[in-house]
Short mmCIF file of C-alpha atoms in Angstrom, two decimals:
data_model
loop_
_atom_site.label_atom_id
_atom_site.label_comp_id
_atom_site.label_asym_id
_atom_site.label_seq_id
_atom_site.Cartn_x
_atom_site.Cartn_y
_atom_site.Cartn_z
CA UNK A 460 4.91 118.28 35.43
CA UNK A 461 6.43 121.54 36.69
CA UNK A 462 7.37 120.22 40.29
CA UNK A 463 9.14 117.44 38.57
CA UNK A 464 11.03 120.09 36.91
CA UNK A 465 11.29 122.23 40.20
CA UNK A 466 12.18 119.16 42.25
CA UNK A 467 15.56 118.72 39.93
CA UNK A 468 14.44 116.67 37.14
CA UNK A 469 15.01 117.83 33.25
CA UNK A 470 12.70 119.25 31.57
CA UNK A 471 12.46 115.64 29.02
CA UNK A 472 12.90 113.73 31.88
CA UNK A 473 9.76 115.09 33.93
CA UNK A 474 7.66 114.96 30.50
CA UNK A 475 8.56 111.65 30.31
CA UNK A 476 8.06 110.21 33.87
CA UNK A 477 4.68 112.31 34.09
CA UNK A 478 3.39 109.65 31.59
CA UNK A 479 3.49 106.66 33.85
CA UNK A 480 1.43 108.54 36.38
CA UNK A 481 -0.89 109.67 33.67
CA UNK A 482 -1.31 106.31 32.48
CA UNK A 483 -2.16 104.62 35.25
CA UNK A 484 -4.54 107.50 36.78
CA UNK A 485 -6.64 107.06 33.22
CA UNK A 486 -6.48 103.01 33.95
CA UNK A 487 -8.71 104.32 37.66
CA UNK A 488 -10.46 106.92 35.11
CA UNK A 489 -11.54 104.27 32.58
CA UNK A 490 -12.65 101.97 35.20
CA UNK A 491 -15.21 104.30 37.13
CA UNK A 492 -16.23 105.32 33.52
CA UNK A 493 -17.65 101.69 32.76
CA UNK A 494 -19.22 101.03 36.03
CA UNK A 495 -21.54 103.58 35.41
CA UNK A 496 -22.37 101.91 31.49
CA UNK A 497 -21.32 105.89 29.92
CA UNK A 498 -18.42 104.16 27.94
CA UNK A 499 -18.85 103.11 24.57
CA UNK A 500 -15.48 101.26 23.78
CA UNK A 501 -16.14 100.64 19.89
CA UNK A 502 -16.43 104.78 19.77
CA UNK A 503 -13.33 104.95 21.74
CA UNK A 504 -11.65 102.70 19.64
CA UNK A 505 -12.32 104.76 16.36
CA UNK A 506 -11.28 108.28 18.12
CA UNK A 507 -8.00 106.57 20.24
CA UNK A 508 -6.76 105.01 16.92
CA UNK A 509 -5.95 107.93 15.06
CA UNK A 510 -4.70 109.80 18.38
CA UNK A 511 -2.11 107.45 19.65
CA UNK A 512 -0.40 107.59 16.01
CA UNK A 513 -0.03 111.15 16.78
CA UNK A 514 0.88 110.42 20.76
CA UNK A 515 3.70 108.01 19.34
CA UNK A 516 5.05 110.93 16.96
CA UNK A 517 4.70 113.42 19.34
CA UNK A 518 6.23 111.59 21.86
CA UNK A 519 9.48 110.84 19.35
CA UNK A 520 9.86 114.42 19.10
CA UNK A 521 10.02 115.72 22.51
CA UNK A 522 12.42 113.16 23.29
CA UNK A 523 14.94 114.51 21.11
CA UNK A 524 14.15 118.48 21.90
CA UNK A 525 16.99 120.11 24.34
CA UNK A 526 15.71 120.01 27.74
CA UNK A 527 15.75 124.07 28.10
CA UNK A 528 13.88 124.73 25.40
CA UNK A 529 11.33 122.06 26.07
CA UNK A 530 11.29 123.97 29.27
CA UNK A 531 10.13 126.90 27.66
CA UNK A 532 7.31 125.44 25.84
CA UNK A 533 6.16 123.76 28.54
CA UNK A 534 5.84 127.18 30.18
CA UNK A 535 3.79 128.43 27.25
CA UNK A 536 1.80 125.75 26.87
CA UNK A 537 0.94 126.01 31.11
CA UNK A 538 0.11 129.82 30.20
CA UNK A 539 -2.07 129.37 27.43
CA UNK A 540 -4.20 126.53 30.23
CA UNK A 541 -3.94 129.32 32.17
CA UNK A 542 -5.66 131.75 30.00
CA UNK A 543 -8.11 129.19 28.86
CA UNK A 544 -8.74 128.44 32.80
CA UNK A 545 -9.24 132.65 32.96
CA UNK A 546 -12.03 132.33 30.06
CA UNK A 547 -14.02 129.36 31.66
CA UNK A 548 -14.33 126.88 29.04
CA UNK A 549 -16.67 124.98 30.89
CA UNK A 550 -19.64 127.57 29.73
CA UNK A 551 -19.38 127.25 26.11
CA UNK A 552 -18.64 123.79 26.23
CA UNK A 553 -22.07 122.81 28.35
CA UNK A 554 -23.65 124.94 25.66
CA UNK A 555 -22.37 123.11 22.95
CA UNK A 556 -23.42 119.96 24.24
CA UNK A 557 -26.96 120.79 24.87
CA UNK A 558 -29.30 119.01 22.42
CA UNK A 559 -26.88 116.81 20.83
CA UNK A 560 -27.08 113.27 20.82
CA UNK A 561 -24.82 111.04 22.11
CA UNK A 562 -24.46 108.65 19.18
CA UNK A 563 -23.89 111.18 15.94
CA UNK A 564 -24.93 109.39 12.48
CA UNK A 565 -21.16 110.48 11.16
CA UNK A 566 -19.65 108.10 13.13
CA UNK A 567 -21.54 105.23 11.59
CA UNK A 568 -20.12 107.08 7.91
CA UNK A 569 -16.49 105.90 6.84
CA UNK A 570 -15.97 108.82 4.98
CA UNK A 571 -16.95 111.38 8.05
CA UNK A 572 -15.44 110.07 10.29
CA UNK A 573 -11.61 109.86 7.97
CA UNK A 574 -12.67 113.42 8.00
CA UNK A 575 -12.07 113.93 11.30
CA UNK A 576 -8.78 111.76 11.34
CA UNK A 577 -6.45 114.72 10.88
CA UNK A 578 -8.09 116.33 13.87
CA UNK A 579 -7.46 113.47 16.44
CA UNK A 580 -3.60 112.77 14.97
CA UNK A 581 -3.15 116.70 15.86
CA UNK A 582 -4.69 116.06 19.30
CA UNK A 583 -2.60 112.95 19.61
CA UNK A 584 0.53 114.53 18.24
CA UNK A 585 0.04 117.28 21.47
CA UNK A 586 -0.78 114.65 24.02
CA UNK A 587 2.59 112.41 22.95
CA UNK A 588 4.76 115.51 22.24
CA UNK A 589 3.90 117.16 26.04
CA UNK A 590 0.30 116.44 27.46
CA UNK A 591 -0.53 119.27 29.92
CA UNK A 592 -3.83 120.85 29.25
CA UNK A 593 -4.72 117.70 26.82
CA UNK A 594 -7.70 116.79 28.64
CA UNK A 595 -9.39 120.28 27.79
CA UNK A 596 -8.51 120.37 23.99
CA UNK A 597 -9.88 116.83 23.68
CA UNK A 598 -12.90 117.45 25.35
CA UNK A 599 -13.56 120.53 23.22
CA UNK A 600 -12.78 118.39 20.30
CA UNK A 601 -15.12 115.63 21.19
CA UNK A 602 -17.59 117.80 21.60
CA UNK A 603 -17.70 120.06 18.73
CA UNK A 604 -15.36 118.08 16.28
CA UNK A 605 -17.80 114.29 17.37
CA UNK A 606 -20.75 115.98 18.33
CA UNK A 607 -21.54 113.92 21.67
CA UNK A 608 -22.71 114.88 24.84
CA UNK A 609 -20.70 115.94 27.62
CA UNK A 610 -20.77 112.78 29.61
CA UNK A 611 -19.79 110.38 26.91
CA UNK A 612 -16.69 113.11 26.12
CA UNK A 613 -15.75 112.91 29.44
CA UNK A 614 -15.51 108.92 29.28
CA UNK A 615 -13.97 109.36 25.65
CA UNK A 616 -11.55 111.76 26.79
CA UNK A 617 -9.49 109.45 29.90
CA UNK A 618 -10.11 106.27 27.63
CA UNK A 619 -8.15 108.33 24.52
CA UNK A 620 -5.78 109.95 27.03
CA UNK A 621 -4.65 106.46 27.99
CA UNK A 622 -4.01 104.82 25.38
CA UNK A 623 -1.72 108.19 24.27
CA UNK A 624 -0.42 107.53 27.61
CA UNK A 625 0.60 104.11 26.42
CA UNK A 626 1.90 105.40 23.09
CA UNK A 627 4.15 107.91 25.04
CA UNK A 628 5.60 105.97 27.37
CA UNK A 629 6.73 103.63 25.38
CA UNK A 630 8.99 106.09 22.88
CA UNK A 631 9.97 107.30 26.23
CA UNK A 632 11.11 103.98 27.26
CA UNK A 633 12.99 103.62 24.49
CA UNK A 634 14.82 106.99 25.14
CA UNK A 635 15.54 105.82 28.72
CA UNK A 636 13.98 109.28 29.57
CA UNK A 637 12.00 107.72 32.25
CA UNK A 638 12.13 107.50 35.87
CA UNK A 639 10.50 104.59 36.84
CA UNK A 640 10.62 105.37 41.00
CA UNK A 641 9.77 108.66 40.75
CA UNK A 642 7.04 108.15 38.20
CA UNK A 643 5.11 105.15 40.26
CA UNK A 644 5.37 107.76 43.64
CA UNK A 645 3.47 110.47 41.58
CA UNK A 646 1.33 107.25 40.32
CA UNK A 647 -0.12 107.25 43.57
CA UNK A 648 -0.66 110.87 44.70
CA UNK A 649 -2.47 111.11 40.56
CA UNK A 650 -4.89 108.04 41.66
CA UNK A 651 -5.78 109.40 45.39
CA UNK A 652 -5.69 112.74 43.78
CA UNK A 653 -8.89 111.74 41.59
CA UNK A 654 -10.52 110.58 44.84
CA UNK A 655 -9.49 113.79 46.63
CA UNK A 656 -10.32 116.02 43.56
CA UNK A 657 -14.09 114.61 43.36
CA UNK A 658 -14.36 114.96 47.29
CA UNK A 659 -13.22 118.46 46.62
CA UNK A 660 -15.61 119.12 43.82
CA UNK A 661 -18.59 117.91 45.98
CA UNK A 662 -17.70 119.86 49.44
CA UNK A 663 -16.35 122.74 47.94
CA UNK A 664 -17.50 123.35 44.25
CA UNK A 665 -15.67 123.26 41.07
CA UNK A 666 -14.71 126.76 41.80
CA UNK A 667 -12.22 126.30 44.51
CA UNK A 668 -10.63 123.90 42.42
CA UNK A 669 -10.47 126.66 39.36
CA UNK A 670 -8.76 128.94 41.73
CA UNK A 671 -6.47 126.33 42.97
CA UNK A 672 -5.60 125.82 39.12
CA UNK A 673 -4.91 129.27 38.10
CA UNK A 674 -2.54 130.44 41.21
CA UNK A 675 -0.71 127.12 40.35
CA UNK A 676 -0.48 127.85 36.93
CA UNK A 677 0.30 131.43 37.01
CA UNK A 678 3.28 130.76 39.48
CA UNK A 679 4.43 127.30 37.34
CA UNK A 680 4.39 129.37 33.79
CA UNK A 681 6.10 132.46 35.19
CA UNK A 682 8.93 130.72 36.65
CA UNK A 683 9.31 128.55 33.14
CA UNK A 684 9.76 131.03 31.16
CA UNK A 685 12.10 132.94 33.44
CA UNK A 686 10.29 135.36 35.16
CA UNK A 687 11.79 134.05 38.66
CA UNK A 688 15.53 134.75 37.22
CA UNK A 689 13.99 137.97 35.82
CA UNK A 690 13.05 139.08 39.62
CA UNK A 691 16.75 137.91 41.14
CA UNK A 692 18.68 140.13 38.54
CA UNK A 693 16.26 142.88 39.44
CA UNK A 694 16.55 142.46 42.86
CA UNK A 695 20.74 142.09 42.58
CA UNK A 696 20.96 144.63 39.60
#
């Protein structure tokens, strides 16, 4: 999302066309998901429901927010993955999985489970309204909001993700805010990304690819919110 803003784009234009490339990298996500039997599509169905109402609202509203400010919230939202990325997530979230089963009774309960519908329309309202970072919130959520494993949140998480995906690029089709050539391009690198990423993971360990993540994130969030203009007046004061 940030190098579509760096290479020229607006900052609602780049939120937008990141969508298509999101989509269809969840479509590969889904995929590899039910090959190895981990998906369970009538739980996906009951989480994805209430999230793409939220998707399509959140969506409506970042495509009528002023591309400067949505600038800046996009660089506070990449900060705050930042920080999160600084914490490591990943420890209390293999902690809170441990034990749990993968099918909890409350989703078999009508009444639970419309419990947790305000939860997954907030989710959904983030993913529509500008997406980065999603991936972690709904995982956390899945986990301690759905009480499943790991491995089944993982599957939950792309199959939720796409859908929102579809939800969002749809308002944003019907803003025009989407560039359709440069948004199949980045389809591609997102798809061999996920190839690359897992080669990545498996030669080098997931903590290369943390690293990689927070020098990207520190530079992409500074220069958002303005720390790069900040420097040249500095430098020319």
């Amino acid at each position: 999302l940030p190098l579509l803003i760096f290479l020229g784009l607006t900052a609602n234009i780049a939120n937008a066309t990141n969508r298509v490339a999101i989509l269809l990298q969840n479509v590969a996500a889904v995929a590899g998901f039910r090959r190895h039997g981990v998906f369970d599509g009538k739980i996906g169905a009951f989480v994805a429901l209430p999230a793409v109402l939220g998707a399509a609202a959140g969506a409506s509203v970042a495509a009528r927010v002023k591309p400067d400010r949505l600038e800046r919230v996009i660089g506070v939202v990449l900060l705050m993955v930042l920080l999160s990325l600084l914490m490591r997530p990943q420890r209390w979230l293999q902690e809170a999985s441990s034990g749990q089963q993968r099918f909890d009774a409350c989703w078999r309960n009508p009444a639970a489970y419309l419990r947790q519908w305000p939860v997954y329309l907030a989710v959904g309202f983030y993913a529509g309204f500008v997406q980065v970072g999603v991936g972690v919130i709904l995982l956390a959520t899945l986990v301690w909001v759905g009480r499943m494993d790991l491995v089944r949140s993982n599957a939950l998480k792309v199959f939720v993700i796409l859908w929102c995906a579809v939800a969002a690029t749809a308002v944003f089709g019907m803003h025009r805010q989407i560039r359709w050539d440069v948004g199949l391009v980045l389809s591609v690198g997102n798809m061999s990304g996920a190839w690359t990423a897992a080669h990545l993971a498996a030669t080098r360990g997931s903590e290369f690819v943390r690293i990689v993540l927070i020098l990207v994130l520190a530079f992409s969030s500074f220069k958002l919110l303005g720390g790069v203009e900040l420097l040249q007046k500095l430098v020319t004061a």
